[in-house]
Coordinates of C-alpha atoms in Angstrom, one line a residue:
Chain V
M1088 CA -3.1 7.5 -43.6
W1089 CA -3.1 5.0 -40.8
R1090 CA -0.5 6.9 -39.0
F1091 CA -2.8 9.9 -39.1
V1092 CA -5.8 8.0 -37.9
I1093 CA -3.8 6.4 -35.0
G1094 CA -2.2 9.8 -34.2
R1095 CA -5.6 11.4 -34.0
L1096 CA -6.9 8.5 -31.8
L1097 CA -4.0 9.0 -29.4
Q1098 CA -4.8 12.7 -29.2
A1099 CA -8.4 12.0 -28.4
I1100 CA -7.5 9.8 -25.4
P1101 CA -6.1 12.6 -23.2
V1102 CA -9.0 14.8 -24.1
I1103 CA -11.5 12.2 -22.9
F1104 CA -9.4 11.7 -19.8
V1105 CA -9.5 15.5 -19.1
V1106 CA -13.2 15.5 -19.6
I1107 CA -13.8 12.6 -17.1
T1108 CA -11.5 14.1 -14.5
A1109 CA -12.8 17.7 -14.8
T1110 CA -16.4 16.5 -14.7
F1111 CA -15.8 14.3 -11.7
F1112 CA -14.2 16.9 -9.6
L1113 CA -16.6 19.7 -10.7
V1114 CA -19.6 17.6 -9.7
R1115 CA -18.0 16.7 -6.4
A1116 CA -17.2 20.3 -5.8
A1117 CA -20.9 21.1 -5.9
P1118 CA -22.2 22.3 -2.5
G1119 CA -24.2 19.8 -0.5
G1120 CA -24.3 16.0 -0.5
P1121 CA -27.0 14.3 -2.5
F1122 CA -28.8 13.0 0.6
D1123 CA -28.6 16.2 2.7
A1124 CA -32.0 17.4 1.5
E1125 CA -33.8 14.4 2.9
K1126 CA -33.7 15.4 6.5
A1127 CA -35.8 12.5 7.7
V1128 CA -33.1 10.0 6.8
I1129 CA -31.7 8.3 9.9
P1130 CA -27.9 8.4 10.3
E1131 CA -27.6 4.6 9.8
V1132 CA -29.6 4.7 6.6
K1133 CA -27.6 7.7 5.3
A1134 CA -24.4 5.9 6.1
A1135 CA -25.6 2.8 4.3
L1136 CA -26.6 5.0 1.3
E1137 CA -23.3 6.7 1.3
R1138 CA -21.5 3.4 1.4
Q1139 CA -23.6 2.1 -1.5
Y1140 CA -22.6 5.2 -3.6
R1141 CA -19.0 5.0 -2.2
L1142 CA -19.3 8.5 -0.7
D1143 CA -17.6 7.3 2.5
L1144 CA -14.3 6.8 0.8
P1145 CA -11.7 9.6 0.4
L1146 CA -12.1 11.7 -2.8
H1147 CA -9.1 10.3 -4.7
E1148 CA -10.3 6.7 -4.0
Q1149 CA -13.8 7.6 -5.2
Y1150 CA -12.1 8.9 -8.4
F1151 CA -10.0 5.8 -9.1
A1152 CA -13.0 3.6 -8.3
Y1153 CA -15.0 5.6 -10.8
L1154 CA -12.3 5.3 -13.4
G1155 CA -12.3 1.6 -12.8
D1156 CA -16.0 1.4 -13.3
L1157 CA -15.8 3.4 -16.5
M1158 CA -13.2 1.1 -17.9
Q1159 CA -15.8 -1.7 -17.6
G1160 CA -18.4 0.5 -19.2
D1161 CA -20.3 1.1 -16.0
L1162 CA -21.5 4.7 -15.6
G1163 CA -22.8 4.1 -12.1
P1164 CA -26.2 4.4 -10.5
S1165 CA -28.6 7.3 -10.5
F1166 CA -29.3 9.2 -7.2
K1167 CA -32.8 10.2 -8.0
Y1168 CA -34.1 7.0 -9.6
P1169 CA -32.9 4.4 -7.1
G1170 CA -32.4 1.0 -8.6
R1171 CA -31.9 2.4 -12.1
S1172 CA -28.4 2.6 -13.5
I1173 CA -27.3 5.4 -15.8
N1174 CA -26.5 2.7 -18.4
E1175 CA -30.2 1.8 -18.5
L1176 CA -31.3 5.4 -18.8
I1177 CA -28.8 6.0 -21.6
E1178 CA -29.9 2.8 -23.4
S1179 CA -33.5 3.9 -23.3
G1180 CA -32.8 7.5 -24.4
L1181 CA -30.0 7.1 -26.9
P1182 CA -31.9 5.5 -29.7
V1183 CA -34.5 8.2 -29.6
T1184 CA -31.9 11.0 -29.6
A1185 CA -29.9 9.3 -32.3
E1186 CA -33.0 8.9 -34.5
L1187 CA -33.9 12.6 -34.0
G1188 CA -30.3 13.7 -34.7
A1189 CA -30.1 11.5 -37.8
Y1190 CA -33.3 12.9 -39.3
A1191 CA -32.2 16.5 -38.5
L1192 CA -28.8 15.8 -40.1
L1193 CA -30.4 14.3 -43.1
I1194 CA -32.6 17.4 -43.5
A1195 CA -29.6 19.6 -43.1
L1196 CA -27.5 17.8 -45.6
V1197 CA -30.2 17.3 -48.3
V1198 CA -31.9 20.7 -48.0
G1199 CA -28.9 22.7 -47.2
G1200 CA -26.5 20.9 -49.6
L1201 CA -28.9 21.1 -52.5
S1202 CA -29.7 24.8 -52.0
G1203 CA -26.1 25.6 -51.5
I1204 CA -25.0 23.9 -54.7
L1205 CA -27.9 25.4 -56.7
A1206 CA -26.9 28.9 -55.4
A1207 CA -23.3 28.4 -56.3
L1208 CA -24.2 27.4 -59.9
R1209 CA -26.0 30.7 -60.5
P1210 CA -24.3 33.2 -58.2
N1211 CA -26.0 36.6 -57.7
T1212 CA -29.3 35.6 -59.3
L1213 CA -32.6 34.8 -57.6
Q1214 CA -31.5 31.1 -57.4
D1215 CA -28.7 32.4 -55.1
Y1216 CA -30.5 35.1 -53.2
I1217 CA -33.6 33.3 -52.2
P1218 CA -31.9 30.2 -50.5
M1219 CA -29.2 32.4 -49.0
S1220 CA -31.7 34.8 -47.5
L1221 CA -33.6 31.8 -46.1
A1222 CA -30.3 30.5 -44.7
M1223 CA -29.7 33.8 -42.9
V1224 CA -33.1 33.5 -41.3
G1225 CA -32.3 29.9 -40.3
I1226 CA -29.0 31.1 -38.7
C1227 CA -30.7 34.0 -36.8
M1228 CA -33.7 32.0 -35.7
P1229 CA -32.7 30.0 -32.6
T1230 CA -34.0 26.4 -32.2
F1231 CA -35.9 27.3 -29.1
L1232 CA -37.8 30.0 -31.0
L1233 CA -38.4 28.1 -34.2
G1234 CA -39.8 25.1 -32.3
P1235 CA -42.6 27.0 -30.5
L1236 CA -43.4 29.0 -33.6
L1237 CA -43.8 25.8 -35.7
V1238 CA -45.9 24.3 -33.0
L1239 CA -48.0 27.5 -32.9
L1240 CA -48.5 27.5 -36.7
F1241 CA -48.7 23.9 -37.8
G1242 CA -49.7 22.3 -34.5
I1243 CA -52.3 24.7 -33.1
E1244 CA -53.5 27.2 -35.8
L1245 CA -53.5 24.9 -38.8
D1246 CA -53.8 21.7 -36.7
W1247 CA -51.8 19.7 -39.3
L1248 CA -49.2 18.0 -37.1
P1249 CA -49.1 16.6 -33.6
V1250 CA -47.5 19.1 -31.1
S1251 CA -45.6 16.6 -29.0
G1252 CA -44.5 13.0 -28.6
W1253 CA -42.2 10.7 -30.5
G1254 CA -43.5 7.7 -32.5
D1255 CA -46.9 7.7 -30.8
I1256 CA -48.9 9.3 -33.6
P1257 CA -47.9 9.3 -37.3
G1258 CA -46.2 12.5 -38.3
D1259 CA -45.1 13.5 -34.8
K1260 CA -41.4 13.0 -35.7
L1261 CA -41.6 15.6 -38.5
M1262 CA -41.7 18.9 -36.6
P1263 CA -38.9 18.0 -34.1
S1264 CA -36.7 16.9 -36.9
I1265 CA -37.2 20.1 -38.9
T1266 CA -36.8 22.2 -35.8
L1267 CA -33.5 20.7 -35.0
G1268 CA -32.2 20.5 -38.5
A1269 CA -33.2 24.0 -39.7
A1270 CA -30.2 25.9 -38.4
Y1271 CA -27.8 23.2 -39.7
A1272 CA -29.4 23.3 -43.1
A1273 CA -28.7 27.0 -43.1
Y1274 CA -25.0 26.5 -42.2
V1275 CA -24.6 23.6 -44.7
A1276 CA -26.2 25.8 -47.4
R1277 CA -23.7 28.6 -46.8
L1278 CA -20.7 26.3 -46.5
S1279 CA -21.5 24.3 -49.6
R1280 CA -22.2 27.5 -51.6
A1281 CA -18.8 28.9 -50.6
G1282 CA -17.0 25.6 -51.1
M1283 CA -18.6 25.0 -54.6
L1284 CA -17.9 28.6 -55.7
E1285 CA -14.3 28.1 -54.8
V1286 CA -14.0 24.8 -56.5
L1287 CA -15.9 25.7 -59.7
S1288 CA -13.4 28.5 -60.4
Q1289 CA -10.4 26.1 -60.3
D1290 CA -8.4 25.1 -63.4
Y1291 CA -9.3 21.5 -63.3
I1292 CA -13.0 22.3 -63.6
R1293 CA -12.2 24.4 -66.6
T1294 CA -10.3 21.4 -68.0
A1295 CA -13.3 19.2 -67.4
R1296 CA -15.6 21.6 -69.1
A1297 CA -13.1 22.1 -72.0
K1298 CA -13.0 18.4 -72.7
G1299 CA -16.8 18.6 -73.3
L1300 CA -18.2 16.9 -70.2
P1301 CA -21.9 17.8 -69.6
E1302 CA -22.4 20.4 -66.8
W1303 CA -24.0 18.0 -64.4
Q1304 CA -21.1 15.6 -64.7
V1305 CA -18.6 18.4 -64.1
V1306 CA -20.5 19.5 -61.0
I1307 CA -21.1 16.0 -59.5
K1308 CA -18.0 14.1 -60.5
H1309 CA -15.4 16.9 -60.2
G1310 CA -16.9 19.7 -58.2
L1311 CA -18.7 17.9 -55.4
R1312 CA -15.8 16.2 -53.8
G1313 CA -13.8 19.4 -53.2
G1314 CA -16.8 21.6 -52.8
M1315 CA -18.2 19.5 -49.9
L1316 CA -15.0 19.6 -47.9
P1317 CA -16.1 22.5 -45.7
V1318 CA -19.4 20.7 -45.0
V1319 CA -17.6 17.6 -43.9
A1320 CA -15.3 19.6 -41.7
F1321 CA -18.3 21.3 -40.2
L1322 CA -20.0 18.0 -39.3
G1323 CA -17.8 17.3 -36.3
P1324 CA -18.7 20.6 -34.5
A1325 CA -22.3 20.3 -35.8
F1326 CA -22.7 17.0 -34.0
A1327 CA -21.9 18.7 -30.7
G1328 CA -24.4 21.5 -31.6
L1329 CA -27.1 18.9 -32.6
L1330 CA -26.7 17.3 -29.1
A1331 CA -27.2 20.6 -27.4
G1332 CA -30.1 21.4 -29.7
S1333 CA -31.7 18.1 -28.8
F1334 CA -31.8 19.3 -25.2
V1335 CA -34.1 22.1 -26.4
V1336 CA -36.1 20.2 -28.9
E1337 CA -36.7 17.2 -26.6
T1338 CA -37.9 19.6 -23.9
I1339 CA -40.2 21.5 -26.3
F1340 CA -41.7 18.4 -27.9
Q1341 CA -41.6 16.2 -24.8
I1342 CA -39.4 13.5 -26.4
P1343 CA -38.0 10.9 -24.0
G1344 CA -34.4 11.1 -25.2
L1345 CA -31.0 11.7 -23.8
G1346 CA -31.2 15.5 -24.0
R1347 CA -34.3 15.6 -21.8
F1348 CA -32.7 13.3 -19.3
Y1349 CA -29.7 15.6 -19.2
V1350 CA -31.8 18.7 -18.6
Q1351 CA -33.9 16.9 -16.0
A1352 CA -30.8 15.6 -14.2
A1353 CA -29.5 19.2 -14.2
F1354 CA -32.7 20.4 -12.6
N1355 CA -32.9 17.5 -10.1
R1356 CA -29.2 17.9 -9.3
D1357 CA -28.9 14.2 -9.9
Y1358 CA -25.1 14.4 -9.7
T1359 CA -24.3 10.8 -10.7
M1360 CA -26.7 11.2 -13.7
I1361 CA -25.1 14.5 -14.7
L1362 CA -21.6 13.0 -14.3
G1363 CA -22.5 9.8 -16.3
T1364 CA -24.3 11.6 -19.1
T1365 CA -21.6 14.3 -19.4
V1366 CA -18.9 11.7 -19.7
F1367 CA -21.0 9.7 -22.2
L1368 CA -22.0 12.7 -24.4
S1369 CA -18.5 14.2 -24.3
T1370 CA -16.9 11.0 -25.4
L1371 CA -19.4 10.8 -28.2
I1372 CA -18.6 14.3 -29.3
V1373 CA -14.8 13.8 -29.2
L1374 CA -15.2 10.6 -31.2
F1375 CA -17.4 12.4 -33.7
N1376 CA -14.9 15.2 -34.1
L1377 CA -12.2 12.6 -34.7
L1378 CA -14.3 10.9 -37.4
S1379 CA -15.1 14.1 -39.2
D1380 CA -11.4 15.0 -39.2
I1381 CA -10.5 11.7 -40.7
V1382 CA -13.1 11.9 -43.4
A1383 CA -12.1 15.5 -44.2
A1384 CA -8.5 14.4 -44.5
W1385 CA -9.4 11.4 -46.7
L1386 CA -11.5 13.6 -49.0
N1387 CA -8.7 16.2 -49.4
P1388 CA -6.4 14.8 -52.1
R1389 CA -3.5 17.2 -51.1
L1390 CA -3.7 16.3 -47.5
R1391 CA -4.0 12.6 -48.4
A1392 CA -0.9 12.6 -50.5
Q1393 CA 1.0 14.4 -47.7
L1394 CA -0.2 11.8 -45.2
S1395 CA 0.6 8.7 -47.3
E1396 CA 4.2 9.8 -47.7
Chain X
M1237 CA -1.6 56.6 -31.5
T1238 CA 1.7 58.5 -31.2
D1239 CA 3.5 56.5 -33.8
T1240 CA 5.2 58.2 -36.7
T1241 CA 3.2 60.4 -38.9
L1242 CA 3.6 58.0 -41.8
Q1243 CA 1.8 55.2 -39.9
A1244 CA -0.9 57.4 -38.7
E1245 CA -1.7 58.6 -42.2
K1246 CA -1.8 55.0 -43.6
G1247 CA -4.0 53.9 -40.8
T1248 CA -6.6 56.6 -41.3
S1249 CA -6.8 56.0 -45.0
L1250 CA -7.4 52.3 -44.4
W1251 CA -10.3 53.0 -42.1
E1252 CA -11.7 55.6 -44.4
D1253 CA -11.5 53.2 -47.2
A1254 CA -13.3 50.5 -45.2
W1255 CA -16.0 52.9 -44.1
R1256 CA -16.6 53.9 -47.7
R1257 CA -17.0 50.3 -48.7
L1258 CA -19.2 49.6 -45.8
K1259 CA -21.5 52.5 -46.6
K1260 CA -22.3 50.9 -50.0
N1261 CA -23.5 47.8 -48.3
K1262 CA -27.2 48.5 -47.4
L1263 CA -27.7 45.4 -45.3
A1264 CA -24.7 46.1 -43.2
L1265 CA -25.7 49.7 -42.7
F1266 CA -29.2 48.6 -41.7
G1267 CA -27.6 46.2 -39.2
L1268 CA -25.4 48.9 -37.8
G1269 CA -28.3 51.3 -37.5
L1270 CA -30.6 48.7 -35.8
L1271 CA -27.9 47.6 -33.5
S1272 CA -27.0 51.1 -32.4
S1273 CA -30.6 52.0 -31.7
F1274 CA -31.1 48.8 -29.7
V1275 CA -27.9 49.7 -27.7
V1276 CA -29.1 53.3 -27.1
I1277 CA -32.5 52.0 -26.0
A1278 CA -30.9 49.5 -23.7
L1279 CA -28.7 52.2 -22.1
L1280 CA -31.7 54.6 -21.6
T1281 CA -34.2 52.0 -20.6
P1282 CA -34.5 53.0 -16.9
W1283 CA -35.6 56.5 -18.1
I1284 CA -37.6 55.8 -21.2
A1285 CA -39.4 52.5 -20.3
P1286 CA -43.1 53.1 -20.4
Y1287 CA -43.8 51.3 -17.1
A1288 CA -41.8 50.4 -14.0
Y1289 CA -40.0 47.1 -14.3
D1290 CA -41.9 45.4 -11.5
A1291 CA -45.2 47.1 -12.0
Q1292 CA -48.0 44.5 -12.0
N1293 CA -51.6 44.8 -12.7
L1294 CA -53.2 41.4 -11.8
D1295 CA -56.7 42.7 -12.6
L1296 CA -55.6 43.4 -16.1
G1297 CA -53.9 40.1 -16.8
A1298 CA -52.6 39.2 -20.3
T1299 CA -53.9 41.5 -22.9
P1300 CA -53.0 41.8 -26.6
P1301 CA -51.2 44.9 -27.9
S1302 CA -53.1 48.1 -27.3
A1303 CA -52.6 51.9 -27.1
A1304 CA -51.7 51.7 -23.4
H1305 CA -49.5 48.7 -23.8
W1306 CA -47.9 48.7 -27.3
L1307 CA -46.8 45.1 -27.2
G1308 CA -49.5 43.8 -24.8
T1309 CA -49.1 42.5 -21.2
D1310 CA -48.2 39.2 -19.7
I1311 CA -50.4 37.1 -17.3
F1312 CA -49.4 39.3 -14.3
G1313 CA -50.4 42.4 -16.3
R1314 CA -46.8 43.5 -16.7
D1315 CA -46.1 45.6 -19.8
L1316 CA -44.3 43.4 -22.4
L1317 CA -42.4 46.3 -24.0
T1318 CA -40.9 47.2 -20.6
Q1319 CA -40.0 43.6 -20.1
I1320 CA -38.3 43.3 -23.5
M1321 CA -36.4 46.5 -22.9
Y1322 CA -35.0 45.4 -19.6
G1323 CA -34.4 41.9 -20.9
G1324 CA -32.5 43.4 -23.8
R1325 CA -30.2 45.2 -21.4
I1326 CA -29.1 41.8 -20.0
S1327 CA -29.0 40.0 -23.3
L1328 CA -26.9 42.7 -24.9
A1329 CA -24.7 43.0 -21.8
V1330 CA -24.0 39.3 -21.9
G1331 CA -23.2 39.5 -25.6
F1332 CA -20.8 42.4 -25.2
V1333 CA -19.2 41.5 -21.9
A1334 CA -18.6 37.8 -22.6
T1335 CA -17.3 38.7 -26.1
A1336 CA -14.9 41.3 -24.4
V1337 CA -13.7 38.5 -22.1
A1338 CA -13.1 36.3 -25.1
L1339 CA -11.4 39.1 -27.0
L1340 CA -9.0 39.9 -24.2
I1341 CA -7.9 36.3 -23.6
G1342 CA -7.9 35.3 -27.3
V1343 CA -5.9 38.2 -28.6
S1344 CA -3.3 38.1 -25.8
W1345 CA -2.9 34.3 -26.0
G1346 CA -2.7 34.3 -29.8
A1347 CA -0.3 37.3 -30.0
I1348 CA 2.0 35.9 -27.4
A1349 CA 2.1 32.5 -29.0
G1350 CA 2.6 33.9 -32.5
Y1351 CA 5.2 36.4 -31.4
L1352 CA 7.4 34.1 -29.3
G1353 CA 7.1 31.1 -31.7
G1354 CA 9.1 27.9 -31.2
R1355 CA 8.3 25.7 -28.2
V1356 CA 6.2 28.2 -26.3
D1357 CA 4.0 28.6 -29.4
A1358 CA 3.7 24.8 -29.8
V1359 CA 2.7 24.3 -26.2
M1360 CA 0.2 27.2 -26.2
M1361 CA -1.5 26.1 -29.4
R1362 CA -1.6 22.5 -28.3
I1363 CA -3.6 23.7 -25.3
V1364 CA -6.0 25.5 -27.6
D1365 CA -6.3 22.3 -29.7
I1366 CA -7.2 20.2 -26.6
L1367 CA -9.7 22.8 -25.4
Y1368 CA -11.2 22.9 -28.9
A1369 CA -12.0 19.3 -28.6
L1370 CA -13.8 19.6 -25.3
P1371 CA -17.6 19.6 -25.5
F1372 CA -18.1 23.1 -24.0
M1373 CA -21.8 23.4 -24.4
I1374 CA -22.2 20.5 -22.0
F1375 CA -19.6 21.9 -19.7
I1376 CA -21.4 25.3 -19.4
V1377 CA -24.6 23.5 -18.5
L1378 CA -22.6 21.6 -15.9
L1379 CA -21.0 24.8 -14.5
M1380 CA -24.4 26.4 -14.2
V1381 CA -25.8 23.4 -12.3
V1382 CA -22.8 23.1 -10.0
F1383 CA -22.1 26.7 -9.1
G1384 CA -25.6 28.1 -9.2
R1385 CA -26.9 30.4 -11.9
N1386 CA -24.9 33.5 -11.5
L1387 CA -24.5 36.2 -14.0
L1388 CA -20.8 36.8 -13.5
L1389 CA -20.1 33.1 -13.9
L1390 CA -22.1 33.1 -17.1
F1391 CA -20.0 35.9 -18.5
L1392 CA -16.8 34.1 -17.6
A1393 CA -17.9 30.6 -18.8
I1394 CA -19.1 31.9 -22.2
G1395 CA -16.1 34.1 -22.6
A1396 CA -13.8 31.2 -21.7
V1397 CA -15.3 29.1 -24.5
E1398 CA -15.3 31.7 -27.2
W1399 CA -11.6 32.8 -27.0
L1400 CA -10.2 29.8 -28.8
T1401 CA -10.9 30.8 -32.4
M1402 CA -9.8 34.4 -31.6
A1403 CA -6.5 33.0 -30.4
R1404 CA -6.0 31.1 -33.6
I1405 CA -6.8 34.0 -35.8
M1406 CA -4.6 36.4 -33.9
R1407 CA -1.7 33.9 -33.9
G1408 CA -1.9 33.6 -37.7
Q1409 CA -1.9 37.4 -38.1
V1410 CA 1.0 37.9 -35.8
Q1411 CA 3.1 35.2 -37.5
S1412 CA 2.8 36.9 -40.8
L1413 CA 3.3 40.4 -39.4
R1414 CA 6.4 39.3 -37.4
K1415 CA 8.4 38.8 -40.6
Q1416 CA 7.8 42.3 -41.8
E1417 CA 10.4 45.1 -41.7
F1418 CA 8.6 47.4 -39.4
V1419 CA 8.5 44.7 -36.7
E1420 CA 12.1 43.8 -37.2
A1421 CA 12.9 47.5 -36.9
A1422 CA 11.0 47.7 -33.7
I1423 CA 12.9 44.6 -32.4
S1424 CA 16.3 46.1 -33.4
L1425 CA 15.3 49.4 -31.7
G1426 CA 15.2 47.3 -28.5
L1427 CA 11.5 47.6 -27.7
A1428 CA 10.1 45.2 -25.2
P1429 CA 8.0 42.3 -26.6
A1430 CA 4.9 43.5 -24.7
T1431 CA 5.3 47.0 -26.3
I1432 CA 5.8 45.5 -29.8
I1433 CA 2.7 43.4 -29.4
R1434 CA 0.6 46.2 -28.1
R1435 CA 1.8 49.0 -30.3
H1436 CA 2.6 47.3 -33.6
L1437 CA 1.1 43.9 -33.8
V1438 CA -2.4 44.3 -32.4
P1439 CA -3.3 47.5 -34.3
N1440 CA -2.2 45.9 -37.6
A1441 CA -4.4 42.8 -36.9
L1442 CA -7.4 44.9 -36.0
G1443 CA -9.4 44.1 -39.1
P1444 CA -9.8 40.4 -38.5
I1445 CA -10.3 41.0 -34.8
I1446 CA -13.2 43.4 -35.4
V1447 CA -14.8 41.1 -37.9
Y1448 CA -14.6 38.1 -35.7
T1449 CA -15.8 40.0 -32.7
T1450 CA -18.9 41.1 -34.5
L1451 CA -19.6 37.5 -35.4
T1452 CA -18.9 36.3 -31.8
I1453 CA -21.5 38.5 -30.2
P1454 CA -24.5 36.8 -31.8
S1455 CA -23.2 33.4 -31.0
V1456 CA -22.7 34.4 -27.4
M1457 CA -26.2 35.9 -27.2
L1458 CA -27.6 32.7 -28.6
L1459 CA -25.8 30.7 -26.0
E1460 CA -27.2 32.9 -23.2
A1461 CA -30.7 32.6 -24.6
F1462 CA -30.3 28.9 -25.0
L1463 CA -29.3 28.5 -21.3
S1464 CA -32.0 30.9 -20.1
F1465 CA -34.6 29.0 -22.2
L1466 CA -33.7 25.8 -20.4
G1467 CA -33.9 27.6 -17.1
L1468 CA -30.1 27.4 -16.5
G1469 CA -29.2 31.0 -17.4
I1470 CA -30.7 34.3 -16.2
Q1471 CA -32.9 33.8 -13.2
P1472 CA -36.0 35.8 -12.2
P1473 CA -36.5 38.6 -11.0
K1474 CA -33.9 39.5 -13.7
T1475 CA -35.0 38.8 -17.2
S1476 CA -33.5 38.3 -20.7
W1477 CA -34.8 37.7 -24.1
G1478 CA -34.2 34.0 -23.8
L1479 CA -36.1 33.8 -20.6
L1480 CA -39.0 35.8 -22.1
I1481 CA -39.1 33.5 -25.0
S1482 CA -39.2 30.5 -22.6
Y1483 CA -42.2 32.1 -20.7
G1484 CA -43.8 33.0 -24.0
A1485 CA -43.5 29.4 -25.3
E1486 CA -45.4 28.1 -22.2
T1487 CA -48.4 30.3 -22.8
M1488 CA -48.3 30.7 -26.6
E1489 CA -51.5 28.9 -27.2
E1490 CA -53.6 31.6 -25.4
Y1491 CA -51.2 34.6 -25.7
P1492 CA -49.0 34.2 -28.8
W1493 CA -47.7 37.8 -28.6
L1494 CA -45.7 36.9 -25.5
L1495 CA -43.7 34.5 -27.7
I1496 CA -43.6 36.5 -30.9
F1497 CA -42.3 39.9 -29.7
P1498 CA -39.4 38.7 -27.5
G1499 CA -38.5 36.3 -30.4
L1500 CA -38.6 39.2 -32.8
A1501 CA -36.3 41.3 -30.6
L1502 CA -33.7 38.5 -30.4
T1503 CA -33.9 37.5 -34.1
L1504 CA -33.6 41.1 -35.3
T1505 CA -30.5 41.7 -33.2
L1506 CA -28.9 38.5 -34.4
F1507 CA -29.8 39.6 -38.0
A1508 CA -28.2 43.0 -37.5
L1509 CA -25.0 41.6 -36.0
N1510 CA -24.6 39.0 -38.7
F1511 CA -25.2 41.5 -41.5
L1512 CA -22.8 43.9 -40.0
G1513 CA -20.2 41.2 -39.5
D1514 CA -20.5 40.0 -43.1
G1515 CA -20.4 43.6 -44.3
L1516 CA -17.3 44.4 -42.2
R1517 CA -15.6 41.3 -43.6
D1518 CA -16.0 42.6 -47.1
A1519 CA -15.2 46.2 -46.2
L1520 CA -12.0 45.3 -44.3
D1521 CA -11.2 42.7 -46.9
V1522 CA -10.6 39.9 -44.4
R1523 CA -10.2 36.5 -45.9
R1524 CA -11.9 33.6 -44.3
S1525 CA -9.8 32.1 -41.5
A1526 CA -7.3 29.6 -42.7
D1527 CA -8.7 26.6 -40.7

């Protein structure tokens, strides 16, 4: 098991390195320097600015200096917000995005998982059709459409919930979390239904039933572990999707999280900010994929036996 | 298509069989019908659109659906139905073209890796593994920022992301087909590898390729709409469903139809493609991919 974990960690390092390198050179390849737009800047000031941001050095030296900074956990300064470092911006945005993502994931797992399991217990009945049709709607309804529609219905027409903000008014966290979580609840429902159906037709489930275990015990103790494997494997990629979804949800509901910083940085062409957040978010995604791989391997008895040999 | 008669007959019956099964699936047929009509409308839009694409009527402004404007007008008095029809051309084009790019790269990559096997296969699939781990959504946003928001780049960027799964599926197919007698026969006849891949391996793996293609198109369309919604995809004066939804969301409080109708167009198309994909999977009897 440890060999597998360490092996996976070693695989993740080149990926992160590729991400950093590709992002760095892509951002540098962008036309126009960051201070070209401000025509009024006198040459001396511009030179001083460029020295401050190390733009006067040759490209490869900039790159190695940047790598050095990253090693010390320093993501660099922001071009657009002078005096604020990207670390500070991430520190202020990350908790918000993490909270939003956690609620969304919780909704996805609880709502999606429960309805998927219920559907698998009575396949081809209403108990299966209704949640699965809803899941299809969830998959086909993009986040950026669901969000505004929810706002229109519950925020404006019915006036039940606040339409924007995060933690200012009670209840304002509900709509963003549902908006972000809905599509994932749909995927989780489909995956857990398929996984449970597969597991419940296995011989060991028949054995468990044959020895007289009550149905709930069969499902929870014997079925769940194998049946939830596809969901666990999905969590890694889902994390990346949740982050991208948070760009949209934070924009719609005006939430001061990482996603909105990223979109704003993209609009402002704040290159150091884009570079810093890309590196940060990518590393996070790679690590999450790693984690979900490891958990999936640990949950899979066959794979685990193979690994512990 | 000039293989031996035996193969031609077998091929036909397989497709007839699949079509017969697909016809029984009402939802899949509905999806196919809806999708075909959207495609036909998109192709004919310049001739059948009720108004000119750039026709404004500032005096009229935003009006709800009426006899003159079936889906209403936007704040510049532009006909929404016309906007949605032209937007659909771009949304569908991105869906189909980017998927075609993904298809081309993925199928060739997977077929070559699976056919050659050994070290070449190991290296090629290792590259796929590494690319899989890259956070592409963020990279596409980055590409759009750095190189400007151009349509061709959007096609390529999305296509370049979506080929990975296709390559894995194709490799698996080719690996199992390779061991079969007809491929060994082709090898012993001295056919070039490229010919064997093109004539014998790709046609026999067509089922999974078609199914996965049908399911890739909606995810590509979603990606385009996502980027356009954030303002990083299609740029005015061009329009797409994602962009229309984004405009609609800004003014939904006063003019909800500007959000609802473009949203409906996109959602219905995604529905149609997903139903069709699921139906084709059952009809062609494609098992879920191994990974």
